[in-house]
Amino acid sequence: MSYTQPTGEGSDRKILVMQVLKRVQPTPQQISVVRRIQTGASLIRGAAGSGKTTTALLALRAATGAAVNQLRNDGRLPANILVLAFNNSLRSYINAVAEDEMADYADDVRLFISTFDRWVLDTIDIGIMNRANEARLRLNQLASSFPRDINFIVDEVEYLLGRLPPEQLDEYITIRRSGRGGSPAMPNDVRRKLLDEVVNPYLDWKHENGVRDFNDLAVDMMRAQPDFKYDVIVVDEAQDLSANQMRAVMRHAADDATITIVTDSAQRIYPRGTPWAEAGIEIVPARSFRLSVNYRNTREITALAASLAAGINVDDDGNPPDPSACQREGRLPTLILGKFGRQLNYVIDRLRQIDLERETVGFLHLKGGGWFDDIREALADHGFAFCELQGAHEWPAGAANIGLCTFHSAKGLEFDHVFMIGLAAQHASYGEAPDDDRYDTHRRLVAMGVGRARKTVILGTKPGEDLPLLQAIPADLVEMVRL
């Protein structure tokens, strides 16, 4: 899969996704950022399509070269390099790119490219997380008796267990709930009740039964005594890492490490959000960078994403979709209305109009697994080769330029054409208040999915069962097709 990214006036280049093109040619803005990254922590912010991951990989190469030269002079090679990606699909893509970008240093570095959880499990001996589902069931049982929506309570518990070290959980009663909405309200007495009736019983149950959840991975890693520390670290999509996860990363950083953190809180899709200083990370103004140009999307695609995300509170690390930052104009996104079978027939016809040797298609859905079965069957029946991107541990090496994945697994990826059909109300789980964090998260997720597209977007829903947020899209932002 590919996108064209300008490298200067009148020029372009391709980054292949399924078949990854090597040696990324930087834009002038990226060159400026990379040249200014030094030892210590640097923050790269930018909206979808601005080249954050590409810039991080360029910074990785530059920082690795500097570290190798320094360690060679000190007689301390190899350099230890860590790249953390948000999910397996993004990790496999970064791995495919970095494999060539880092080839010059193959004999001088130990390169670790991983998701956070996999990194922990590969680093310290904590046993197999084979009872995580049991832990989630117990948490849901405790949350179900609390006088709030169960999904909200589970998210709130995950939020505080990820933000605070175990010995500081009482601070939850008074801290500002950054990264969380104002509805439902959580006054101090309700927070105390949550600790007493849900959080502490849950922690006691885990201890009594010898069960660990994924929040424990971060705690274990930030308390572990490292066998070695990392000289260069890149953390992509850091807005979806918890404070404890970032503390764990910093615990394993060398004193003079070069740390590049890539973030956009406007695309946060998990109940997290913590000031960097709280996680022990100092970001000085001279090492805080913002990428302003959207190289990926057309103005029409970004206008739709902006509409879906309109009004969401964004902190200084966020970059809401901005059509004026785009370089290209294109076709209006399409909203098709009809039964799912008709939606599927429509996109099959559209596939026949796409040059699949040169362009790529992503089928995205809010749910995974069996939700893709009808799409798989239709693609196979009509002779379209496709690959599964969700949870892919290795980047697909075949010729298929159609990928299937959930919205969550699509973070950090991009396609020429994005098809999101079968969007239904049953996939939405949130409150109705305008500042409900689950509603904002849902809107950010769908806007992020739209923002994966370079050229065209198709949304599909069945009237009467449609995803509620689709009803709020202004008519002039989409081409409406009734099937």
C-alpha positions as semicolon CSV with decimal commas, in nm:
position;residue;x (nm);y (nm);z (nm)
1;M;0,000;0,000;0,000
2;S;0,130;0,348;-0,065
3;Y;0,092;0,717;-0,023
4;T;0,262;1,006;-0,193
5;Q;0,438;1,251;0,033
6;P;0,586;1,574;-0,108
7;T;0,959;1,613;-0,052
8;G;0,982;1,960;-0,196
9;E;0,801;2,179;-0,444
10;G;0,703;1,980;-0,751
11;S;0,835;1,644;-0,628
12;D;0,691;1,335;-0,459
13;R;0,783;0,988;-0,346
14;K;0,608;0,667;-0,243
15;I;0,607;0,479;0,084
16;L;0,479;0,130;0,023
17;V;0,274;-0,031;0,293
18;M;0,214;-0,389;0,181
19;Q;0,536;-0,378;-0,022
20;V;0,738;-0,132;0,184
21;L;0,956;0,113;-0,006
22;K;1,284;0,175;0,174
23;R;1,483;0,484;0,260
24;V;1,230;0,751;0,345
25;Q;1,307;1,086;0,179
26;P;1,231;1,358;0,436
27;T;1,040;1,680;0,380
28;P;1,207;2,010;0,474
29;Q;0,996;2,028;0,790
30;Q;1,098;1,676;0,889
31;I;1,466;1,758;0,828
32;S;1,433;2,058;1,058
33;V;1,278;1,844;1,334
34;V;1,527;1,558;1,305
35;R;1,827;1,793;1,316
36;R;1,707;1,939;1,644
37;I;1,650;1,610;1,828
38;Q;1,921;1,552;2,090
39;T;1,972;1,339;2,397
40;G;1,684;1,364;2,639
41;A;1,313;1,351;2,560
42;S;1,166;1,510;2,245
43;L;0,797;1,536;2,160
44;I;0,663;1,518;1,804
45;R;0,303;1,631;1,767
46;G;0,092;1,646;1,454
47;A;-0,243;1,557;1,310
48;A;-0,321;1,245;1,110
49;G;-0,134;1,251;0,780
50;S;0,138;1,490;0,892
51;G;0,414;1,228;0,882
52;K;0,470;1,172;1,254
53;T;0,570;0,806;1,224
54;T;0,791;0,881;0,923
55;T;0,961;1,160;1,118
56;A;1,008;0,930;1,416
57;L;1,178;0,669;1,194
58;L;1,406;0,935;1,050
59;A;1,486;1,048;1,404
60;L;1,550;0,684;1,495
61;R;1,809;0,649;1,222
62;A;1,981;0,978;1,309
63;A;1,984;0,910;1,683
64;T;2,112;0,557;1,627
65;G;2,401;0,688;1,418
66;A;2,496;0,935;1,690
67;A;2,469;0,670;1,964
68;V;2,676;0,417;1,768
69;N;2,953;0,671;1,710
70;Q;2,961;0,769;2,076
71;L;2,954;0,412;2,207
72;R;3,216;0,302;1,957
73;N;3,448;0,573;2,087
74;D;3,376;0,455;2,441
75;G;3,420;0,087;2,349
76;R;3,065;0,005;2,463
77;L;2,892;-0,130;2,153
78;P;2,634;-0,258;2,074
79;A;2,383;0,024;2,114
80;N;2,044;-0,082;2,247
81;I;1,752;0,055;2,044
82;L;1,382;0,029;2,140
83;V;1,082;0,115;1,921
84;L;0,737;0,076;2,076
85;A;0,431;0,071;1,850
86;F;0,065;0,093;1,947
87;N;-0,044;-0,244;1,807
88;N;0,086;-0,545;1,617
89;S;-0,019;-0,421;1,274
90;L;0,167;-0,092;1,320
91;R;0,461;-0,277;1,479
92;S;0,488;-0,508;1,179
93;Y;0,481;-0,211;0,940
94;I;0,748;-0,022;1,137
95;N;0,955;-0,338;1,150
96;A;0,937;-0,372;0,771
97;V;1,052;-0,013;0,722
98;A;1,315;-0,007;0,997
99;E;1,471;-0,330;0,876
100;D;1,619;-0,143;0,581
101;E;1,650;0,200;0,741
102;M;1,874;0,050;1,012
103;A;2,071;-0,188;0,787
104;D;2,386;0,026;0,805
105;Y;2,404;-0,038;1,179
106;A;2,315;-0,408;1,181
107;D;2,646;-0,511;1,341
108;D;2,647;-0,232;1,597
109;V;2,299;-0,238;1,750
110;R;2,047;-0,456;1,923
111;L;1,713;-0,344;1,782
112;F;1,388;-0,418;1,964
113;I;1,061;-0,332;1,784
114;S;0,757;-0,430;1,986
115;T;0,426;-0,339;2,141
116;F;0,445;-0,239;2,507
117;D;0,292;-0,561;2,643
118;R;0,510;-0,784;2,426
119;W;0,820;-0,587;2,526
120;V;0,746;-0,647;2,894
121;L;0,672;-1,017;2,848
122;D;0,995;-1,060;2,651
123;T;1,200;-0,866;2,906
124;I;1,105;-0,989;3,252
125;D;0,991;-1,329;3,375
126;I;0,638;-1,276;3,501
127;G;0,475;-1,587;3,362
128;I;0,208;-1,619;3,096
129;M;-0,088;-1,382;3,112
130;N;-0,332;-1,669;3,077
131;R;-0,588;-1,542;3,328
132;A;-0,633;-1,188;3,199
133;N;-0,986;-1,271;3,080
134;E;-1,070;-1,400;3,425
135;A;-0,948;-1,071;3,572
136;R;-1,162;-0,871;3,330
137;L;-1,467;-1,081;3,422
138;R;-1,411;-1,013;3,792
139;L;-1,371;-0,640;3,730
140;N;-1,695;-0,636;3,531
141;Q;-1,874;-0,816;3,816
142;L;-1,761;-0,557;4,067
143;A;-1,839;-0,268;3,833
144;S;-2,191;-0,396;3,765
145;S;-2,297;-0,322;4,124
146;F;-2,171;0,037;4,117
147;P;-2,430;0,313;4,053
148;R;-2,289;0,415;3,716
149;D;-2,280;0,263;3,367
150;I;-2,066;-0,052;3,381
151;N;-1,859;0,038;3,075
152;F;-1,781;0,380;3,218
153;I;-1,674;0,228;3,551
154;V;-1,447;-0,030;3,387
155;D;-1,285;0,248;3,184
156;E;-1,246;0,461;3,497
157;V;-1,075;0,177;3,686
158;E;-0,844;0,113;3,391
159;Y;-0,770;0,486;3,385
160;L;-0,669;0,517;3,747
161;L;-0,478;0,186;3,760
162;G;-0,282;0,297;3,455
163;R;-0,220;0,648;3,579
164;L;-0,118;0,594;3,941
165;P;0,138;0,357;4,098
166;P;-0,031;0,112;4,340
167;E;0,097;0,294;4,648
168;Q;-0,055;0,623;4,530
169;L;-0,408;0,514;4,442
170;D;-0,564;0,734;4,712
171;E;-0,448;1,037;4,515
172;Y;-0,724;0,952;4,269
173;I;-0,975;1,113;4,506
174;T;-0,840;1,463;4,446
175;I;-0,644;1,463;4,118
176;R;-0,768;1,634;3,806
177;R;-0,903;1,363;3,574
178;S;-0,712;1,482;3,269
179;G;-0,804;1,295;2,955
180;R;-1,151;1,209;3,088
181;G;-1,479;1,386;3,022
182;G;-1,703;1,547;3,280
183;S;-1,992;1,305;3,247
184;P;-2,092;1,107;3,441
185;A;-1,976;1,328;3,726
186;M;-1,717;1,182;3,964
187;P;-1,709;1,401;4,276
188;N;-1,463;1,313;4,552
189;D;-1,710;1,106;4,757
190;V;-1,797;0,894;4,453
191;R;-1,428;0,840;4,381
192;R;-1,377;0,723;4,740
193;K;-1,670;0,485;4,697
194;L;-1,518;0,354;4,373
195;L;-1,190;0,280;4,547
196;D;-1,361;0,107;4,839
197;E;-1,621;-0,095;4,648
198;V;-1,453;-0,176;4,317
199;V;-1,082;-0,099;4,296
200;N;-0,956;-0,234;4,628
201;P;-1,175;-0,549;4,618
202;Y;-1,048;-0,610;4,265
203;L;-0,685;-0,573;4,374
204;D;-0,746;-0,800;4,675
205;W;-0,906;-1,063;4,452
206;K;-0,611;-1,058;4,213
207;H;-0,366;-1,098;4,501
208;E;-0,560;-1,380;4,667
209;N;-0,593;-1,572;4,340
210;G;-0,249;-1,503;4,195
211;V;-0,400;-1,330;3,891
212;R;-0,237;-1,047;3,698
213;D;-0,388;-0,807;3,447
214;F;-0,218;-0,596;3,184
215;N;-0,188;-0,296;3,416
216;D;0,043;-0,511;3,626
217;L;0,282;-0,538;3,332
218;A;0,356;-0,167;3,351
219;V;0,399;-0,176;3,729
220;D;0,633;-0,475;3,710
221;M;0,837;-0,313;3,435
222;M;0,876;0,020;3,613
223;R;0,997;-0,163;3,924
224;A;1,227;-0,409;3,747
225;Q;1,603;-0,378;3,771
226;P;1,715;-0,353;3,406
227;D;1,983;-0,591;3,279
228;F;2,072;-0,314;3,034
229;K;1,931;0,023;2,935
230;Y;1,831;0,164;2,599
231;D;2,039;0,428;2,424
232;V;1,768;0,526;2,174
233;I;1,392;0,497;2,228
234;V;1,100;0,581;1,999
235;V;0,743;0,561;2,131
236;D;0,477;0,593;1,861
237;E;0,110;0,677;1,932
238;A;0,209;0,764;2,288
239;Q;-0,127;0,926;2,361
240;D;-0,265;0,575;2,412
241;L;0,000;0,467;2,663
242;S;-0,074;0,512;3,033
243;A;0,143;0,708;3,275
244;N;0,267;0,385;3,432
245;Q;0,364;0,252;3,090
246;M;0,563;0,568;3,021
247;R;0,724;0,542;3,366
248;A;0,829;0,190;3,275
249;V;0,985;0,314;2,950
250;M;1,180;0,582;3,133
251;R;1,297;0,327;3,390
252;H;1,475;0,140;3,111
253;A;1,627;0,444;2,940
254;A;1,998;0,515;2,970
255;D;2,091;0,840;3,144
256;D;2,196;0,995;2,812
257;A;1,930;0,826;2,598
258;T;1,765;0,995;2,302
259;I;1,390;0,949;2,349
260;T;1,141;1,046;2,078
261;I;0,773;1,051;2,177
262;V;0,515;1,072;1,898
263;T;0,165;1,179;1,995
264;D;-0,168;1,329;1,898
265;S;-0,418;1,341;2,181
266;A;-0,693;1,423;1,929
267;Q;-0,664;1,057;1,822
268;R;-0,666;0,908;2,173
269;I;-0,895;0,605;2,183
270;Y;-0,831;0,470;2,533
271;P;-0,927;0,620;2,871
272;R;-0,583;0,769;2,933
273;G;-0,429;1,110;2,944
274;T;-0,162;1,230;3,184
275;P;0,073;1,528;3,185
276;W;0,420;1,417;3,075
277;A;0,578;1,558;3,392
278;E;0,359;1,329;3,604
279;A;0,516;1,031;3,426
280;G;0,865;1,165;3,495
281;I;0,924;1,303;3,146
282;E;1,059;1,655;3,101
283;I;0,972;1,812;2,766
284;V;1,146;2,146;2,725
285;P;1,009;2,390;2,463
286;A;1,316;2,353;2,240
287;R;1,241;1,981;2,202
288;S;0,870;2,007;2,136
289;F;0,784;1,993;1,767
290;R;0,461;2,020;1,574
291;L;0,413;1,892;1,218
292;S;0,164;2,121;1,048
293;V;0,113;1,993;0,692
294;N;-0,128;1,709;0,614
295;Y;0,032;1,514;0,328
296;R;-0,212;1,224;0,330
297;N;-0,569;1,343;0,308
298;T;-0,765;1,555;0,064
299;R;-0,945;1,858;0,201
300;E;-1,276;1,676;0,153
301;I;-1,166;1,377;0,362
302;T;-1,030;1,600;0,637
303;A;-1,346;1,811;0,638
304;L;-1,548;1,495;0,713
305;A;-1,306;1,390;0,988
306;A;-1,322;1,741;1,135
307;S;-1,702;1,728;1,139
308;L;-1,702;1,393;1,320
309;A;-1,459;1,527;1,582
310;A;-1,608;1,877;1,612
311;G;-1,626;2,018;1,964
312;I;-1,407;1,758;2,132
313;N;-1,183;1,915;2,394
314;V;-0,821;1,883;2,286
315;D;-0,515;1,965;2,496
316;D;-0,192;2,113;2,363
317;D;-0,076;1,769;2,245
318;G;-0,378;1,737;2,018
319;N;-0,418;1,834;1,656
320;P;-0,781;1,830;1,537
321;P;-0,834;1,757;1,166
322;D;-0,783;2,079;0,969
323;P;-0,880;2,092;0,600
324;S;-0,667;2,405;0,548
325;A;-0,354;2,201;0,630
326;C;-0,413;1,968;0,334
327;Q;-0,228;1,997;0,005
328;R;-0,485;1,835;-0,226
329;E;-0,851;1,842;-0,321
330;G;-1,046;1,535;-0,425
331;R;-1,375;1,354;-0,433
332;L;-1,642;1,398;-0,165
333;P;-1,667;1,103;0,075
334;T;-1,963;0,878;-0,001
335;L;-2,234;0,783;0,250
336;I;-2,432;0,483;0,125
337;L;-2,766;0,395;0,282
338;G;-2,914;0,050;0,247
339;K;-2,912;-0,307;0,366
340;F;-2,567;-0,453;0,428
341;G;-2,581;-0,683;0,125
342;R;-2,645;-0,383;-0,099
343;Q;-2,363;-0,189;0,068
344;L;-2,133;-0,482;-0,006
345;N;-2,240;-0,500;-0,371
346;Y;-2,176;-0,127;-0,405
347;V;-1,818;-0,143;-0,275
348;I;-1,743;-0,452;-0,488
349;D;-1,842;-0,245;-0,791
350;R;-1,616;0,037;-0,669
351;L;-1,326;-0,206;-0,629
352;R;-1,351;-0,286;-1,000
353;Q;-1,280;0,081;-1,072
354;I;-0,958;0,085;-0,867
355;D;-0,615;-0,007;-1,001
356;L;-0,526;-0,257;-0,730
357;E;-0,174;-0,299;-0,861
358;R;-0,099;0,063;-0,775
359;E;-0,356;0,161;-0,513
360;T;-0,465;0,017;-0,183
361;V;-0,794;-0,039;-0,004
362;G;-0,865;-0,076;0,365
363;F;-1,189;-0,233;0,490
364;L;-1,231;-0,103;0,846
365;H;-1,488;-0,204;1,103
366;L;-1,557;-0,118;1,465
367;K;-1,562;-0,490;1,541
368;G;-1,331;-0,767;1,425
369;G;-1,346;-1,142;1,378
370;G;-1,674;-1,266;1,235
371;W;-1,789;-0,916;1,142
372;F;-1,563;-0,946;0,837
373;D;-1,694;-1,286;0,723
374;D;-1,935;-1,152;0,460
375;I;-1,669;-0,918;0,326
376;R;-1,415;-1,201;0,305
377;E;-1,663;-1,421;0,120
378;A;-1,760;-1,148;-0,126
379;L;-1,397;-1,057;-0,200
380;A;-1,307;-1,421;-0,258
381;D;-1,614;-1,484;-0,478
382;H;-1,522;-1,190;-0,701
383;G;-1,154;-1,282;-0,726
384;F;-1,007;-1,003;-0,511
385;A;-0,696;-1,095;-0,315
386;F;-0,691;-0,957;0,040
387;C;-0,494;-0,988;0,362
388;E;-0,568;-0,966;0,732
389;L;-0,397;-0,672;0,903
390;Q;-0,556;-0,699;1,245
391;G;-0,299;-0,834;1,488
392;A;-0,054;-0,920;1,209
393;H;0,280;-1,012;1,365
394;E;0,456;-0,991;1,028
395;W;0,374;-0,739;0,759
396;P;0,198;-0,912;0,465
397;A;0,451;-0,992;0,193
398;G;0,206;-1,091;-0,080
399;A;0,068;-0,891;-0,368
400;A;-0,273;-0,828;-0,208
401;N;-0,350;-0,458;-0,181
402;I;-0,677;-0,497;0,008
403;G;-0,645;-0,511;0,386
404;L;-0,902;-0,595;0,654
405;C;-0,871;-0,460;1,008
406;T;-1,058;-0,299;1,294
407;F;-1,045;0,074;1,351
408;H;-0,813;0,014;1,647
409;S;-0,571;-0,190;1,437
410;A;-0,575;0,076;1,164
411;K;-0,409;0,337;1,385
412;G;-0,089;0,453;1,222
413;L;-0,173;0,288;0,888
414;E;-0,309;0,439;0,569
415;F;-0,474;0,337;0,244
416;D;-0,562;0,505;-0,084
417;H;-0,927;0,410;-0,034
418;V;-1,108;0,336;0,293
419;F;-1,437;0,144;0,305
420;M;-1,628;0,144;0,634
421;I;-1,956;-0,037;0,576
422;G;-2,197;-0,201;0,816
423;L;-2,173;0,084;1,067
424;A;-2,463;0,031;1,307
425;A;-2,602;0,167;1,633
426;Q;-2,525;-0,165;1,805
427;H;-2,155;-0,083;1,777
428;A;-2,191;0,238;1,981
429;S;-2,166;0,224;2,360
430;Y;-2,166;0,560;2,533
431;G;-2,376;0,804;2,733
432;E;-2,576;1,088;2,584
433;A;-2,418;1,383;2,768
434;P;-2,215;1,616;2,541
435;D;-1,905;1,579;2,761
436;D;-1,929;1,201;2,797
437;D;-1,577;1,068;2,741
438;R;-1,700;0,746;2,578
439;Y;-1,892;0,945;2,318
440;D;-1,587;1,160;2,244
441;T;-1,370;0,850;2,222
442;H;-1,612;0,693;1,976
443;R;-1,611;1,007;1,761
444;R;-1,230;1,024;1,767
445;L;-1,215;0,660;1,662
446;V;-1,442;0,704;1,360
447;A;-1,269;1,030;1,263
448;M;-0,935;0,850;1,288
449;G;-1,067;0,578;1,056
450;V;-1,173;0,837;0,800
451;G;-0,829;0,994;0,828
452;R;-0,659;0,673;0,715
453;A;-0,763;0,751;0,355
454;R;-0,561;0,928;0,089
455;K;-0,814;0,953;-0,191
456;T;-1,165;0,828;-0,113
457;V;-1,384;0,722;0,177
458;I;-1,707;0,521;0,172
459;L;-1,926;0,498;0,482
460;G;-2,213;0,252;0,481
461;T;-2,509;0,212;0,714
462;K;-2,866;0,078;0,717
463;P;-3,138;0,341;0,773
464;G;-3,308;0,289;1,105
465;E;-3,008;0,102;1,244
466;D;-2,745;0,359;1,156
467;L;-2,459;0,469;1,377
468;P;-2,595;0,778;1,557
469;L;-2,302;1,007;1,486
470;L;-2,351;0,960;1,110
471;Q;-2,682;1,146;1,139
472;A;-2,497;1,463;1,238
473;I;-2,277;1,480;0,925
474;P;-2,361;1,795;0,724
475;A;-2,514;1,703;0,388
476;D;-2,263;1,911;0,192
477;L;-1,967;1,703;0,322
478;V;-2,075;1,373;0,166
479;E;-2,227;1,235;-0,150
480;M;-2,541;1,052;-0,038
481;V;-2,628;0,729;-0,219
482;R;-2,951;0,544;-0,137
483;L;-2,944;0,178;-0,241
